[in-house]
Coordinates of C-alpha atoms and ligand atoms in Angstrom, one line a residue:
M269 CA 35.8 -19.4 -16.9
D270 CA 38.0 -22.2 -15.5
W271 CA 39.4 -22.3 -12.0
K272 CA 42.9 -21.1 -13.0
T273 CA 41.4 -18.0 -14.6
F274 CA 39.0 -17.5 -11.7
E275 CA 41.9 -17.5 -9.2
H276 CA 43.9 -15.1 -11.4
C277 CA 41.0 -12.7 -11.9
L278 CA 40.3 -12.7 -8.1
S279 CA 43.8 -11.6 -7.3
L280 CA 43.5 -8.8 -9.9
S281 CA 40.1 -7.8 -8.5
L282 CA 41.6 -7.7 -5.0
Q283 CA 44.3 -5.3 -6.2
S284 CA 41.6 -3.1 -7.7
M285 CA 39.5 -2.9 -4.5
P286 CA 39.4 0.6 -2.9
E287 CA 40.7 1.0 0.6
M288 CA 38.2 -0.1 3.3
K289 CA 37.4 1.8 6.4
Q290 CA 36.2 -1.3 8.2
K291 CA 36.5 -4.9 7.1
P292 CA 33.2 -6.8 7.2
G293 CA 33.1 -10.3 8.7
I294 CA 29.5 -10.8 7.5
M295 CA 28.1 -10.7 4.0
V296 CA 24.4 -10.4 3.1
I297 CA 23.4 -11.3 -0.5
L298 CA 20.1 -9.6 -1.3
G299 CA 17.7 -11.3 -3.7
S300 CA 15.1 -10.0 -6.2
G301 CA 13.2 -7.0 -4.9
L302 CA 15.0 -7.0 -1.6
S303 CA 17.6 -4.3 -2.2
R304 CA 16.3 -1.6 0.2
V305 CA 16.3 -3.7 3.3
M306 CA 19.5 -2.2 4.7
E307 CA 18.7 1.5 4.1
D308 CA 18.4 2.5 7.7
W309 CA 21.8 1.2 8.8
E310 CA 24.7 3.6 8.7
L311 CA 26.4 3.5 5.3
L312 CA 30.2 3.4 5.5
Q313 CA 31.1 2.8 1.9
T314 CA 29.7 1.9 -1.5
I315 CA 31.6 0.0 -4.1
G316 CA 30.0 -0.5 -7.6
F317 CA 30.5 -3.9 -9.3
E318 CA 32.0 -1.9 -12.2
E319 CA 34.7 -0.4 -10.0
I320 CA 36.1 -3.9 -9.4
L321 CA 38.3 -5.3 -12.1
H322 CA 36.8 -8.5 -13.7
H323 CA 33.7 -8.4 -11.5
P324 CA 30.6 -9.7 -13.4
K325 CA 28.0 -7.0 -14.0
S326 CA 24.3 -7.6 -13.2
G327 CA 21.7 -6.9 -15.9
V328 CA 18.4 -7.7 -14.0
V329 CA 15.8 -5.1 -13.0
G330 CA 15.8 -4.9 -9.2
H331 CA 19.5 -5.8 -9.1
P332 CA 21.5 -2.5 -9.1
G333 CA 24.9 -4.2 -8.8
R334 CA 26.9 -2.7 -6.0
Y335 CA 28.2 -3.5 -2.5
E336 CA 27.4 -1.4 0.5
I337 CA 29.3 -1.7 3.8
R338 CA 27.0 -0.7 6.6
L339 CA 27.2 -0.8 10.4
V340 CA 24.5 -3.1 11.9
E341 CA 24.6 -2.4 15.6
G342 CA 28.3 -1.6 15.4
V343 CA 29.1 -4.7 13.2
P344 CA 30.4 -4.0 9.7
V345 CA 28.3 -6.0 7.2
V346 CA 28.8 -6.0 3.4
F347 CA 25.5 -6.1 1.5
S348 CA 25.5 -7.3 -2.1
L349 CA 22.8 -5.5 -3.9
G350 CA 21.8 -7.7 -6.7
R351 CA 23.5 -10.9 -7.8
V352 CA 24.3 -12.4 -11.1
H353 CA 22.3 -15.5 -12.1
L354 CA 23.0 -18.6 -14.2
Y355 CA 19.9 -17.7 -16.2
E356 CA 21.6 -14.5 -17.4
G357 CA 24.2 -16.7 -19.1
Y358 CA 26.8 -16.4 -16.4
S359 CA 28.8 -19.5 -15.4
A360 CA 28.7 -20.9 -11.9
L361 CA 32.1 -19.4 -11.1
E362 CA 30.8 -15.9 -12.2
V363 CA 27.7 -16.4 -10.0
V364 CA 29.9 -16.9 -6.9
Y365 CA 32.6 -14.4 -7.9
G366 CA 31.6 -11.6 -5.4
L367 CA 31.3 -14.1 -2.6
A368 CA 34.7 -15.5 -3.2
L369 CA 36.2 -12.0 -3.4
W370 CA 34.7 -11.0 -0.1
A371 CA 35.8 -14.3 1.6
R372 CA 39.4 -13.3 0.5
L373 CA 38.8 -9.9 2.2
G374 CA 37.9 -11.5 5.5
V375 CA 34.1 -12.4 5.3
K376 CA 33.5 -15.6 7.4
N377 CA 29.7 -15.6 7.6
V378 CA 27.1 -15.2 4.9
I379 CA 23.3 -14.6 4.8
I380 CA 21.9 -15.6 1.5
T381 CA 18.5 -14.2 0.7
N382 CA 16.1 -14.9 -2.2
A383 CA 12.6 -14.6 -3.5
A384 CA 11.1 -18.0 -3.8
G385 CA 7.9 -19.8 -4.8
G386 CA 6.2 -21.6 -2.0
I387 CA 5.6 -25.3 -2.5
G388 CA 4.9 -25.9 1.2
E389 CA 2.0 -24.4 3.1
Y390 CA 3.5 -21.0 3.6
E391 CA 1.7 -17.7 3.5
V392 CA 2.7 -15.5 0.6
G393 CA 4.9 -12.8 2.0
S394 CA 6.3 -14.9 4.8
L395 CA 10.0 -15.5 5.5
V396 CA 11.4 -19.0 5.7
A397 CA 14.8 -20.2 7.0
I398 CA 16.4 -22.7 4.6
T399 CA 17.5 -26.0 6.2
D400 CA 18.8 -27.8 3.1
H401 CA 18.7 -27.5 -0.7
I402 CA 18.3 -29.6 -3.8
N403 CA 20.5 -28.5 -6.7
H404 CA 18.6 -28.7 -9.9
Q405 CA 20.8 -26.2 -11.7
G406 CA 22.9 -28.9 -13.4
T407 CA 26.2 -27.3 -12.4
S408 CA 28.4 -26.4 -9.4
P409 CA 31.1 -23.8 -8.9
L410 CA 33.3 -26.7 -7.8
V411 CA 33.4 -28.2 -11.4
G412 CA 37.1 -28.0 -12.3
C413 CA 38.2 -27.2 -8.7
P414 CA 41.5 -28.9 -7.8
Y415 CA 41.5 -32.4 -6.3
P416 CA 40.7 -33.2 -3.4
E417 CA 39.3 -29.9 -2.1
R418 CA 36.4 -30.2 -4.6
F419 CA 34.7 -33.0 -2.5
V420 CA 32.8 -30.8 -0.1
S421 CA 30.1 -32.1 2.2
M422 CA 26.7 -30.5 1.9
I423 CA 25.5 -31.9 5.3
E424 CA 24.2 -29.0 7.3
A425 CA 25.4 -26.6 4.7
Y426 CA 22.9 -24.2 6.2
E427 CA 24.1 -24.0 9.8
R428 CA 21.7 -25.9 12.0
A429 CA 22.2 -23.7 15.1
T430 CA 21.2 -20.7 13.1
W431 CA 18.0 -22.0 11.5
E432 CA 17.1 -23.7 14.8
F433 CA 17.5 -20.3 16.5
L434 CA 15.2 -18.7 13.8
Q435 CA 12.7 -21.5 14.1
G436 CA 12.6 -20.8 17.9
E437 CA 11.8 -17.1 16.9
G438 CA 8.7 -18.4 15.1
I439 CA 10.2 -18.4 11.6
P440 CA 9.1 -21.5 9.5
V441 CA 11.8 -23.6 7.9
G442 CA 12.1 -25.4 4.5
V443 CA 14.0 -27.1 1.8
Y444 CA 15.0 -24.9 -1.2
A445 CA 15.1 -26.4 -4.7
G446 CA 17.4 -24.3 -6.9
V447 CA 16.4 -24.5 -10.6
L448 CA 18.0 -22.9 -13.6
G449 CA 15.1 -20.8 -14.9
P450 CA 14.5 -18.2 -16.2
Q451 CA 11.1 -19.6 -17.0
Y452 CA 8.9 -20.4 -14.1
E453 CA 8.3 -24.1 -13.4
S454 CA 5.6 -26.2 -15.0
P455 CA 3.0 -27.6 -12.6
A456 CA 4.4 -31.1 -13.2
E457 CA 7.8 -29.9 -12.2
I458 CA 6.4 -28.4 -9.0
L459 CA 4.7 -31.7 -8.3
A460 CA 8.0 -33.5 -8.8
L461 CA 9.9 -31.1 -6.6
S462 CA 7.3 -31.5 -3.9
R463 CA 7.7 -35.3 -4.0
E464 CA 11.4 -34.9 -3.7
G465 CA 10.9 -33.0 -0.5
A466 CA 11.3 -29.4 -1.7
T467 CA 9.1 -26.8 0.0
L468 CA 10.6 -23.7 -1.8
V469 CA 11.7 -23.1 -5.3
G470 CA 14.0 -20.4 -6.7
M471 CA 16.7 -19.6 -9.3
S472 CA 19.6 -18.7 -7.0
T473 CA 21.3 -19.5 -3.7
V474 CA 22.5 -23.1 -4.2
Q475 CA 25.7 -22.1 -6.1
E476 CA 26.5 -19.5 -3.4
T477 CA 25.9 -22.0 -0.6
I478 CA 28.1 -24.7 -2.3
M479 CA 30.9 -22.1 -2.7
S480 CA 30.5 -20.8 0.8
R481 CA 31.0 -24.3 2.2
Y482 CA 34.0 -24.8 0.1
L483 CA 35.4 -21.6 1.5
G484 CA 34.4 -22.7 5.1
L485 CA 31.9 -19.9 5.6
R486 CA 29.0 -20.2 7.9
V487 CA 25.7 -20.0 5.9
C488 CA 22.2 -18.8 6.8
G489 CA 19.6 -19.0 3.9
L490 CA 16.5 -16.9 4.0
S491 CA 13.6 -17.1 1.5
V492 CA 10.8 -14.6 1.0
V493 CA 7.9 -16.5 -0.3
T494 CA 6.7 -14.2 -3.1
N495 CA 4.1 -16.5 -4.7
R496 CA 2.5 -20.0 -4.5
A497 CA 4.6 -22.2 -6.9
A498 CA 3.1 -22.9 -10.3
G499 CA -0.1 -24.9 -10.3
L500 CA -0.7 -24.5 -6.5
G501 CA -2.3 -21.1 -6.3
D502 CA -4.9 -19.1 -8.1
H503 CA -2.3 -17.0 -10.0
K504 CA 0.5 -17.7 -12.5
P505 CA 3.9 -16.8 -11.1
D506 CA 4.7 -13.3 -12.3
H507 CA 8.0 -11.4 -12.1
H508 CA 6.5 -8.0 -11.2
A509 CA 4.4 -9.6 -8.5
V510 CA 7.5 -11.4 -7.2
L511 CA 9.3 -8.0 -6.9
R512 CA 6.3 -6.3 -5.3
V513 CA 5.7 -9.0 -2.6
A514 CA 9.5 -9.2 -1.9
S515 CA 9.7 -5.5 -1.3
Q516 CA 6.6 -5.7 1.0
A517 CA 8.4 -8.3 3.1
E518 CA 11.5 -6.1 3.7
Q519 CA 10.7 -5.0 7.2
R520 CA 10.4 -8.6 8.3
L521 CA 13.6 -9.5 6.5
K522 CA 15.3 -6.6 8.2
E523 CA 14.3 -7.8 11.7
C524 CA 15.4 -11.3 10.8
L525 CA 18.8 -10.1 9.6
L526 CA 19.2 -8.2 12.8
S527 CA 18.4 -11.3 14.8
V528 CA 21.0 -13.4 12.9
V529 CA 23.7 -10.7 13.3
R530 CA 23.0 -10.6 17.0
F531 CA 22.9 -14.4 17.3
W532 CA 26.2 -14.7 15.5
G533 CA 27.7 -12.0 17.7
K534 CA 26.8 -14.0 20.8
E535 CA 28.4 -17.3 19.5
Ligands
HPA898 N1 9.8 -20.2 -9.1 C1 11.1 -20.0 -9.3 N2 11.7 -18.9 -8.8 C2 11.0 -18.0 -8.1 C3 9.6 -18.2 -7.9 C4 9.0 -19.4 -8.4 O1 7.8 -19.6 -8.3 N3 9.2 -17.1 -7.2 C5 10.3 -16.3 -7.0 N4 11.4 -16.9 -7.5

């Protein structure tokens, strides 16, 4: 998909969107195994990916592919349940499609969650606030974006005030290396990523963060450490274990989402 087609499809998608009872200003993108975190918050509306013209469809287990608008302490928040990944064969623009759509509908803030391998000394199951990323995915949604808007700064892409607030709440911080996948890393790759300064590794998030900054959205990145990265622990990274540990961390993630929504409400 090129940028012209992207913009054209987005305007058709917008026309196909159902009427909304309340327009969300915050979007939460839920990662692998994390799609039940919002269940206790009042549901206002569900919109399936397939209801939206030109919206990419997700094919991964644990990614049902729908949006839910829910009230979080009176604040309308749109949850993206499941995302599409580069490793499924989607382009960078398809990966960020939903985000761009919701930004057009008025979203100004995004919480991007993921399951990640821990390179730093994190406990498995812990939550980490992302301070920065390393893009090892070999692409960007801004490839082909018109000049000069394509030259977007990645300094403090993850808003400092937000991760400092979370750090103050006792949540550790880290640098996320985004890789293409879908295979897990080799131990030599993990050693290389560690020397580069990465403390987390995963297969998502960076494309969404880049697009968010292009769109001027405020970003908070949250990783659930589902396993020790390859070569560092006693076990090989395993997809089913990743999903299991992620779902066990949902209560902590839920509390953290609440803290961020409250913090942003105060700003
Ligand atoms: N590597 C890459 N992506 C991941 C991992 C990992 O170890 N764990 C969860 N997502």
